[in-house]
């Protein structure tokens, strides 16, 4: 298991909330990458129960209820997207208060997929920030500050587009918590660097096919 955290350094506390219909790939990738980096990640349910059914039918068991997080201080609050998960997060008053306090006290917060537009925007947490989100919700962002990019960092806010950009999003959060060297090492650990000596088109077990006669193919008409 890869760990970037070093002895003597204070552990970084991270809150990742989930609700009914949260995008499971985003939630799991964020939790795993940040834990691998050495962060103390709390997975919190905004639902009455800890077992939460996510957008693709997967059930995750949260560590705690969001109500247990209201008096904690976090170095990062990161929201996964998905629908209706982003709506469930938006409608959670406890999470709203936690995230607003996070922004007011200039600590890191972020959101991916639908969450920037569906969750952060109604909370007023995109004001004076450039941001991005999933293309299906991009039109909801303030047009003069919306950027069509896979990753956007605007002061303490980090936003991204969806499951396919979640590793990039998570590694960016690692960099902001632990520094550039930690994010570089994490990127190598995750094999995110494709500029290596091995082309993705290279065949590792090459087989030469040859025939000395005209191939025949039998096709059933039934």
PDB file of C-alpha atoms in Angstrom:
ATOM      1  CA  UNK A   1       0.000   0.000   0.000  1.00  0.00           C
ATOM      2  CA  UNK A   2       1.302   3.426  -0.971  1.00  0.00           C
ATOM      3  CA  UNK A   3       1.434   6.160   1.672  1.00  0.00           C
ATOM      4  CA  UNK A   4       2.769   9.701   1.248  1.00  0.00           C
ATOM      5  CA  UNK A   5       2.210  10.907   4.805  1.00  0.00           C
ATOM      6  CA  UNK A   6       5.426  11.356   6.771  1.00  0.00           C
ATOM      7  CA  UNK A   7       6.015  10.951  10.466  1.00  0.00           C
ATOM      8  CA  UNK A   8       5.877  14.174  12.391  1.00  0.00           C
ATOM      9  CA  UNK A   9       3.464  15.846   9.981  1.00  0.00           C
ATOM     10  CA  UNK A  10      -0.061  16.565  11.223  1.00  0.00           C
ATOM     11  CA  UNK A  11      -2.620  14.300   9.604  1.00  0.00           C
ATOM     12  CA  UNK A  12      -4.956  15.938   7.125  1.00  0.00           C
ATOM     13  CA  UNK A  13      -8.640  15.524   7.982  1.00  0.00           C
ATOM     14  CA  UNK A  14     -11.009  15.065   5.035  1.00  0.00           C
ATOM     15  CA  UNK A  15     -14.802  14.837   4.893  1.00  0.00           C
ATOM     16  CA  UNK A  16     -16.522  13.127   1.957  1.00  0.00           C
ATOM     17  CA  UNK A  17     -20.338  13.003   2.201  1.00  0.00           C
ATOM     18  CA  UNK A  18     -22.590  10.578   0.340  1.00  0.00           C
ATOM     19  CA  UNK A  19     -26.336  10.340  -0.181  1.00  0.00           C
ATOM     20  CA  UNK A  20     -28.880   8.314  -2.100  1.00  0.00           C
ATOM     21  CA  UNK A  21     -27.768   8.361  -5.736  1.00  0.00           C
ATOM     22  CA  UNK A  22     -24.206   9.595  -5.226  1.00  0.00           C
ATOM     23  CA  UNK A  23     -21.884   8.588  -8.075  1.00  0.00           C
ATOM     24  CA  UNK A  24     -20.086   5.563  -6.632  1.00  0.00           C
ATOM     25  CA  UNK A  25     -16.940   5.698  -8.748  1.00  0.00           C
ATOM     26  CA  UNK A  26     -16.293   9.273  -7.700  1.00  0.00           C
ATOM     27  CA  UNK A  27     -16.911   8.564  -4.022  1.00  0.00           C
ATOM     28  CA  UNK A  28     -14.714   5.458  -3.941  1.00  0.00           C
ATOM     29  CA  UNK A  29     -11.880   6.972  -6.000  1.00  0.00           C
ATOM     30  CA  UNK A  30     -11.775  10.081  -3.831  1.00  0.00           C
ATOM     31  CA  UNK A  31     -11.782   8.097  -0.595  1.00  0.00           C
ATOM     32  CA  UNK A  32      -9.178   5.614  -1.772  1.00  0.00           C
ATOM     33  CA  UNK A  33      -6.723   8.088  -3.313  1.00  0.00           C
ATOM     34  CA  UNK A  34      -6.842  10.441  -0.339  1.00  0.00           C
ATOM     35  CA  UNK A  35      -6.465   7.591   2.156  1.00  0.00           C
ATOM     36  CA  UNK A  36      -3.563   6.193   0.156  1.00  0.00           C
ATOM     37  CA  UNK A  37      -1.985   9.638   0.376  1.00  0.00           C
ATOM     38  CA  UNK A  38      -2.220   9.514   4.156  1.00  0.00           C
ATOM     39  CA  UNK A  39      -5.316  11.594   4.840  1.00  0.00           C
ATOM     40  CA  UNK A  40      -7.771  10.660   7.569  1.00  0.00           C
ATOM     41  CA  UNK A  41     -10.913  10.427   5.429  1.00  0.00           C
ATOM     42  CA  UNK A  42     -14.368  10.341   6.987  1.00  0.00           C
ATOM     43  CA  UNK A  43     -17.143   9.012   4.754  1.00  0.00           C
ATOM     44  CA  UNK A  44     -20.370  10.534   6.087  1.00  0.00           C
ATOM     45  CA  UNK A  45     -23.964   9.673   5.220  1.00  0.00           C
ATOM     46  CA  UNK A  46     -26.522  12.455   4.798  1.00  0.00           C
ATOM     47  CA  UNK A  47     -29.250   9.803   4.987  1.00  0.00           C
ATOM     48  CA  UNK A  48     -30.905   8.513   8.197  1.00  0.00           C
ATOM     49  CA  UNK A  49     -28.932   5.264   7.838  1.00  0.00           C
ATOM     50  CA  UNK A  50     -25.248   4.520   7.229  1.00  0.00           C
ATOM     51  CA  UNK A  51     -25.910   2.107   4.361  1.00  0.00           C
ATOM     52  CA  UNK A  52     -26.406   4.237   1.257  1.00  0.00           C
ATOM     53  CA  UNK A  53     -27.471   3.005  -2.181  1.00  0.00           C
ATOM     54  CA  UNK A  54     -25.545   4.871  -4.852  1.00  0.00           C
ATOM     55  CA  UNK A  55     -26.403   5.801  -8.439  1.00  0.00           C
ATOM     56  CA  UNK A  56     -25.345   2.523 -10.044  1.00  0.00           C
ATOM     57  CA  UNK A  57     -26.932   0.302  -7.416  1.00  0.00           C
ATOM     58  CA  UNK A  58     -23.824  -0.220  -5.277  1.00  0.00           C
ATOM     59  CA  UNK A  59     -24.314   0.121  -1.524  1.00  0.00           C
ATOM     60  CA  UNK A  60     -21.641   1.843   0.556  1.00  0.00           C
ATOM     61  CA  UNK A  61     -21.530   1.826   4.334  1.00  0.00           C
ATOM     62  CA  UNK A  62     -20.515   5.237   5.660  1.00  0.00           C
ATOM     63  CA  UNK A  63     -18.231   5.665   8.650  1.00  0.00           C
ATOM     64  CA  UNK A  64     -20.540   8.092  10.435  1.00  0.00           C
ATOM     65  CA  UNK A  65     -23.709  10.126  10.097  1.00  0.00           C
ATOM     66  CA  UNK A  66     -23.204  13.701   8.917  1.00  0.00           C
ATOM     67  CA  UNK A  67     -24.661  14.890  12.233  1.00  0.00           C
ATOM     68  CA  UNK A  68     -21.508  13.638  13.960  1.00  0.00           C
ATOM     69  CA  UNK A  69     -19.352  15.887  11.772  1.00  0.00           C
ATOM     70  CA  UNK A  70     -20.905  19.268  12.507  1.00  0.00           C
ATOM     71  CA  UNK A  71     -18.418  20.308  15.198  1.00  0.00           C
ATOM     72  CA  UNK A  72     -15.304  18.903  13.554  1.00  0.00           C
ATOM     73  CA  UNK A  73     -12.679  20.899  11.667  1.00  0.00           C
ATOM     74  CA  UNK A  74     -11.619  19.520   8.293  1.00  0.00           C
ATOM     75  CA  UNK A  75      -8.711  20.411   6.062  1.00  0.00           C
ATOM     76  CA  UNK A  76     -10.832  19.453   3.056  1.00  0.00           C
ATOM     77  CA  UNK A  77     -14.510  18.873   2.317  1.00  0.00           C
ATOM     78  CA  UNK A  78     -14.969  17.154  -1.059  1.00  0.00           C
ATOM     79  CA  UNK A  79     -18.342  16.412  -2.628  1.00  0.00           C
ATOM     80  CA  UNK A  80     -18.874  13.588  -5.125  1.00  0.00           C
ATOM     81  CA  UNK A  81     -21.539  14.102  -7.772  1.00  0.00           C
ATOM     82  CA  UNK A  82     -24.194  11.894  -9.285  1.00  0.00           C
ATOM     83  CA  UNK A  83     -27.958  12.235  -9.353  1.00  0.00           C
ATOM     84  CA  UNK A  84     -30.011  12.402  -7.272  1.00  0.00           C
ATOM     85  CA  UNK A  85     -27.027  12.280  -4.919  1.00  0.00           C
ATOM     86  CA  UNK A  86     -26.070  15.910  -5.533  1.00  0.00           C
ATOM     87  CA  UNK A  87     -29.619  16.969  -4.659  1.00  0.00           C
ATOM     88  CA  UNK A  88     -29.501  14.904  -1.456  1.00  0.00           C
ATOM     89  CA  UNK A  89     -26.267  16.648  -0.496  1.00  0.00           C
ATOM     90  CA  UNK A  90     -27.724  20.053  -1.375  1.00  0.00           C
ATOM     91  CA  UNK A  91     -30.757  19.491   0.838  1.00  0.00           C
ATOM     92  CA  UNK A  92     -28.689  18.479   3.874  1.00  0.00           C
ATOM     93  CA  UNK A  93     -28.583  21.557   6.120  1.00  0.00           C
ATOM     94  CA  UNK A  94     -25.808  20.133   8.282  1.00  0.00           C
ATOM     95  CA  UNK A  95     -23.564  19.581   5.271  1.00  0.00           C
ATOM     96  CA  UNK A  96     -24.425  23.026   3.935  1.00  0.00           C
ATOM     97  CA  UNK A  97     -23.352  24.619   7.221  1.00  0.00           C
ATOM     98  CA  UNK A  98     -20.123  22.593   7.322  1.00  0.00           C
ATOM     99  CA  UNK A  99     -19.177  23.495   3.752  1.00  0.00           C
ATOM    100  CA  UNK A 100     -20.044  27.176   4.134  1.00  0.00           C
ATOM    101  CA  UNK A 101     -17.909  27.353   7.264  1.00  0.00           C
ATOM    102  CA  UNK A 102     -15.124  25.619   5.353  1.00  0.00           C
ATOM    103  CA  UNK A 103     -15.216  28.330   2.683  1.00  0.00           C
ATOM    104  CA  UNK A 104     -15.575  31.193   5.164  1.00  0.00           C
ATOM    105  CA  UNK A 105     -12.497  30.036   7.074  1.00  0.00           C
ATOM    106  CA  UNK A 106     -10.456  29.652   3.874  1.00  0.00           C
ATOM    107  CA  UNK A 107     -10.059  25.900   4.090  1.00  0.00           C
ATOM    108  CA  UNK A 108     -10.155  23.644   1.053  1.00  0.00           C
ATOM    109  CA  UNK A 109     -13.393  22.442  -0.484  1.00  0.00           C
ATOM    110  CA  UNK A 110     -14.236  20.808  -3.787  1.00  0.00           C
ATOM    111  CA  UNK A 111     -16.924  19.163  -5.877  1.00  0.00           C
ATOM    112  CA  UNK A 112     -17.136  17.056  -9.000  1.00  0.00           C
ATOM    113  CA  UNK A 113     -19.669  16.093 -11.662  1.00  0.00           C
ATOM    114  CA  UNK A 114     -23.131  17.551 -10.942  1.00  0.00           C
ATOM    115  CA  UNK A 115     -22.216  18.773  -7.457  1.00  0.00           C
ATOM    116  CA  UNK A 116     -20.665  22.144  -8.407  1.00  0.00           C
ATOM    117  CA  UNK A 117     -23.858  23.250 -10.184  1.00  0.00           C
ATOM    118  CA  UNK A 118     -26.486  21.353  -8.204  1.00  0.00           C
ATOM    119  CA  UNK A 119     -25.008  21.620  -4.701  1.00  0.00           C
ATOM    120  CA  UNK A 120     -22.435  24.398  -4.379  1.00  0.00           C
ATOM    121  CA  UNK A 121     -24.159  26.951  -6.613  1.00  0.00           C
ATOM    122  CA  UNK A 122     -27.422  27.132  -4.584  1.00  0.00           C
ATOM    123  CA  UNK A 123     -25.312  27.459  -1.427  1.00  0.00           C
ATOM    124  CA  UNK A 124     -23.611  30.519  -2.895  1.00  0.00           C
ATOM    125  CA  UNK A 125     -20.195  28.871  -2.816  1.00  0.00           C
ATOM    126  CA  UNK A 126     -19.273  29.579  -6.443  1.00  0.00           C
ATOM    127  CA  UNK A 127     -19.305  33.362  -6.017  1.00  0.00           C
ATOM    128  CA  UNK A 128     -16.183  34.989  -7.441  1.00  0.00           C
ATOM    129  CA  UNK A 129     -14.852  31.527  -8.312  1.00  0.00           C
ATOM    130  CA  UNK A 130     -14.087  29.959 -11.668  1.00  0.00           C
ATOM    131  CA  UNK A 131     -15.480  26.444 -11.887  1.00  0.00           C
ATOM    132  CA  UNK A 132     -16.347  23.504 -14.087  1.00  0.00           C
ATOM    133  CA  UNK A 133     -18.724  20.554 -13.818  1.00  0.00           C
ATOM    134  CA  UNK A 134     -20.327  17.715 -15.783  1.00  0.00           C
ATOM    135  CA  UNK A 135     -21.306  18.854 -19.312  1.00  0.00           C
ATOM    136  CA  UNK A 136     -24.983  18.052 -18.635  1.00  0.00           C
ATOM    137  CA  UNK A 137     -25.050  20.722 -15.901  1.00  0.00           C
ATOM    138  CA  UNK A 138     -22.544  23.180 -17.339  1.00  0.00           C
ATOM    139  CA  UNK A 139     -25.256  25.583 -18.514  1.00  0.00           C
ATOM    140  CA  UNK A 140     -26.272  26.139 -14.888  1.00  0.00           C
ATOM    141  CA  UNK A 141     -22.908  27.624 -13.926  1.00  0.00           C
ATOM    142  CA  UNK A 142     -22.405  31.412 -14.057  1.00  0.00           C
ATOM    143  CA  UNK A 143     -21.361  31.802 -17.694  1.00  0.00           C
ATOM    144  CA  UNK A 144     -18.672  34.429 -17.123  1.00  0.00           C
ATOM    145  CA  UNK A 145     -16.825  32.198 -14.627  1.00  0.00           C
ATOM    146  CA  UNK A 146     -17.515  28.748 -16.093  1.00  0.00           C
ATOM    147  CA  UNK A 147     -14.620  26.996 -17.815  1.00  0.00           C
ATOM    148  CA  UNK A 148     -14.831  23.867 -19.963  1.00  0.00           C
ATOM    149  CA  UNK A 149     -11.897  22.008 -18.487  1.00  0.00           C
ATOM    150  CA  UNK A 150     -11.372  18.691 -16.734  1.00  0.00           C
ATOM    151  CA  UNK A 151     -10.026  20.350 -13.607  1.00  0.00           C
ATOM    152  CA  UNK A 152     -10.356  23.874 -12.262  1.00  0.00           C
ATOM    153  CA  UNK A 153      -8.683  25.204  -9.124  1.00  0.00           C
ATOM    154  CA  UNK A 154      -9.885  28.622  -7.984  1.00  0.00           C
ATOM    155  CA  UNK A 155      -8.291  29.673  -4.710  1.00  0.00           C
ATOM    156  CA  UNK A 156      -9.663  27.193  -2.148  1.00  0.00           C
ATOM    157  CA  UNK A 157     -12.208  25.619  -4.503  1.00  0.00           C
ATOM    158  CA  UNK A 158     -11.463  22.662  -6.785  1.00  0.00           C
ATOM    159  CA  UNK A 159     -14.010  21.387  -9.319  1.00  0.00           C
ATOM    160  CA  UNK A 160     -14.005  18.696 -11.978  1.00  0.00           C
ATOM    161  CA  UNK A 161     -16.267  17.055 -14.556  1.00  0.00           C
ATOM    162  CA  UNK A 162     -17.063  13.431 -13.723  1.00  0.00           C
ATOM    163  CA  UNK A 163     -15.952   9.829 -13.165  1.00  0.00           C
ATOM    164  CA  UNK A 164     -13.376   9.930 -15.948  1.00  0.00           C
ATOM    165  CA  UNK A 165     -11.634  12.959 -14.435  1.00  0.00           C
ATOM    166  CA  UNK A 166     -11.908  11.849 -10.818  1.00  0.00           C
ATOM    167  CA  UNK A 167      -8.355  10.533 -10.521  1.00  0.00           C
ATOM    168  CA  UNK A 168      -7.015  13.873 -11.764  1.00  0.00           C
ATOM    169  CA  UNK A 169      -9.349  15.653  -9.349  1.00  0.00           C
ATOM    170  CA  UNK A 170      -8.268  13.491  -6.413  1.00  0.00           C
ATOM    171  CA  UNK A 171      -4.551  13.832  -7.153  1.00  0.00           C
ATOM    172  CA  UNK A 172      -4.980  17.609  -7.315  1.00  0.00           C
ATOM    173  CA  UNK A 173      -6.494  17.462  -3.835  1.00  0.00           C
ATOM    174  CA  UNK A 174      -3.505  15.389  -2.699  1.00  0.00           C
ATOM    175  CA  UNK A 175      -1.199  18.113  -4.005  1.00  0.00           C
ATOM    176  CA  UNK A 176      -3.083  20.824  -2.143  1.00  0.00           C
ATOM    177  CA  UNK A 177      -2.998  18.830   1.093  1.00  0.00           C
ATOM    178  CA  UNK A 178       0.465  17.269   0.950  1.00  0.00           C
ATOM    179  CA  UNK A 179       2.454  19.135  -1.700  1.00  0.00           C
ATOM    180  CA  UNK A 180       3.621  18.646  -5.267  1.00  0.00           C
ATOM    181  CA  UNK A 181       6.033  15.792  -4.583  1.00  0.00           C
ATOM    182  CA  UNK A 182       3.260  13.781  -2.933  1.00  0.00           C
ATOM    183  CA  UNK A 183       0.926  14.274  -5.890  1.00  0.00           C
ATOM    184  CA  UNK A 184       3.694  13.345  -8.338  1.00  0.00           C
ATOM    185  CA  UNK A 185       4.372  10.122  -6.470  1.00  0.00           C
ATOM    186  CA  UNK A 186       0.660   9.379  -6.272  1.00  0.00           C
ATOM    187  CA  UNK A 187       0.318   9.900 -10.017  1.00  0.00           C
ATOM    188  CA  UNK A 188       3.119   7.395 -10.601  1.00  0.00           C
ATOM    189  CA  UNK A 189       1.556   4.939  -8.183  1.00  0.00           C
ATOM    190  CA  UNK A 190      -1.756   5.194 -10.061  1.00  0.00           C
ATOM    191  CA  UNK A 191       0.009   4.866 -13.454  1.00  0.00           C
ATOM    192  CA  UNK A 192      -1.530   8.135 -14.596  1.00  0.00           C
ATOM    193  CA  UNK A 193       1.546   9.143 -16.612  1.00  0.00           C
ATOM    194  CA  UNK A 194       1.118   7.771 -20.141  1.00  0.00           C
ATOM    195  CA  UNK A 195       4.290   9.414 -21.477  1.00  0.00           C
ATOM    196  CA  UNK A 196       6.448   6.389 -20.806  1.00  0.00           C
ATOM    197  CA  UNK A 197       8.327   3.908 -22.951  1.00  0.00           C
ATOM    198  CA  UNK A 198       5.358   1.575 -23.275  1.00  0.00           C
ATOM    199  CA  UNK A 199       2.820   2.648 -25.846  1.00  0.00           C
ATOM    200  CA  UNK A 200      -0.770   1.812 -25.057  1.00  0.00           C
ATOM    201  CA  UNK A 201      -0.991   0.260 -28.523  1.00  0.00           C
ATOM    202  CA  UNK A 202       1.955  -2.062 -28.038  1.00  0.00           C
ATOM    203  CA  UNK A 203       1.102  -5.758 -28.047  1.00  0.00           C
ATOM    204  CA  UNK A 204       3.013  -7.524 -25.303  1.00  0.00           C
ATOM    205  CA  UNK A 205       2.360 -11.068 -26.534  1.00  0.00           C
ATOM    206  CA  UNK A 206       2.583 -10.810 -30.278  1.00  0.00           C
ATOM    207  CA  UNK A 207       1.220 -13.701 -32.320  1.00  0.00           C
ATOM    208  CA  UNK A 208       1.852 -13.993 -36.035  1.00  0.00           C
ATOM    209  CA  UNK A 209      -1.077 -15.464 -37.896  1.00  0.00           C
ATOM    210  CA  UNK A 210      -0.396 -17.193 -41.192  1.00  0.00           C
ATOM    211  CA  UNK A 211      -2.298 -19.628 -43.413  1.00  0.00           C
ATOM    212  CA  UNK A 212      -1.194 -21.474 -46.523  1.00  0.00           C
ATOM    213  CA  UNK A 213      -4.678 -21.769 -47.977  1.00  0.00           C
ATOM    214  CA  UNK A 214      -7.782 -19.673 -48.492  1.00  0.00           C
ATOM    215  CA  UNK A 215      -9.678 -19.488 -45.188  1.00  0.00           C
ATOM    216  CA  UNK A 216     -13.182 -20.932 -45.176  1.00  0.00           C
ATOM    217  CA  UNK A 217     -15.995 -19.662 -42.995  1.00  0.00           C
ATOM    218  CA  UNK A 218     -19.159 -21.596 -42.198  1.00  0.00           C
ATOM    219  CA  UNK A 219     -22.221 -19.417 -41.581  1.00  0.00           C
ATOM    220  CA  UNK A 220     -25.428 -20.866 -40.196  1.00  0.00           C
ATOM    221  CA  UNK A 221     -28.602 -19.496 -41.776  1.00  0.00           C
ATOM    222  CA  UNK A 222     -30.813 -20.628 -38.884  1.00  0.00           C
TER     223      UNK A 222
END
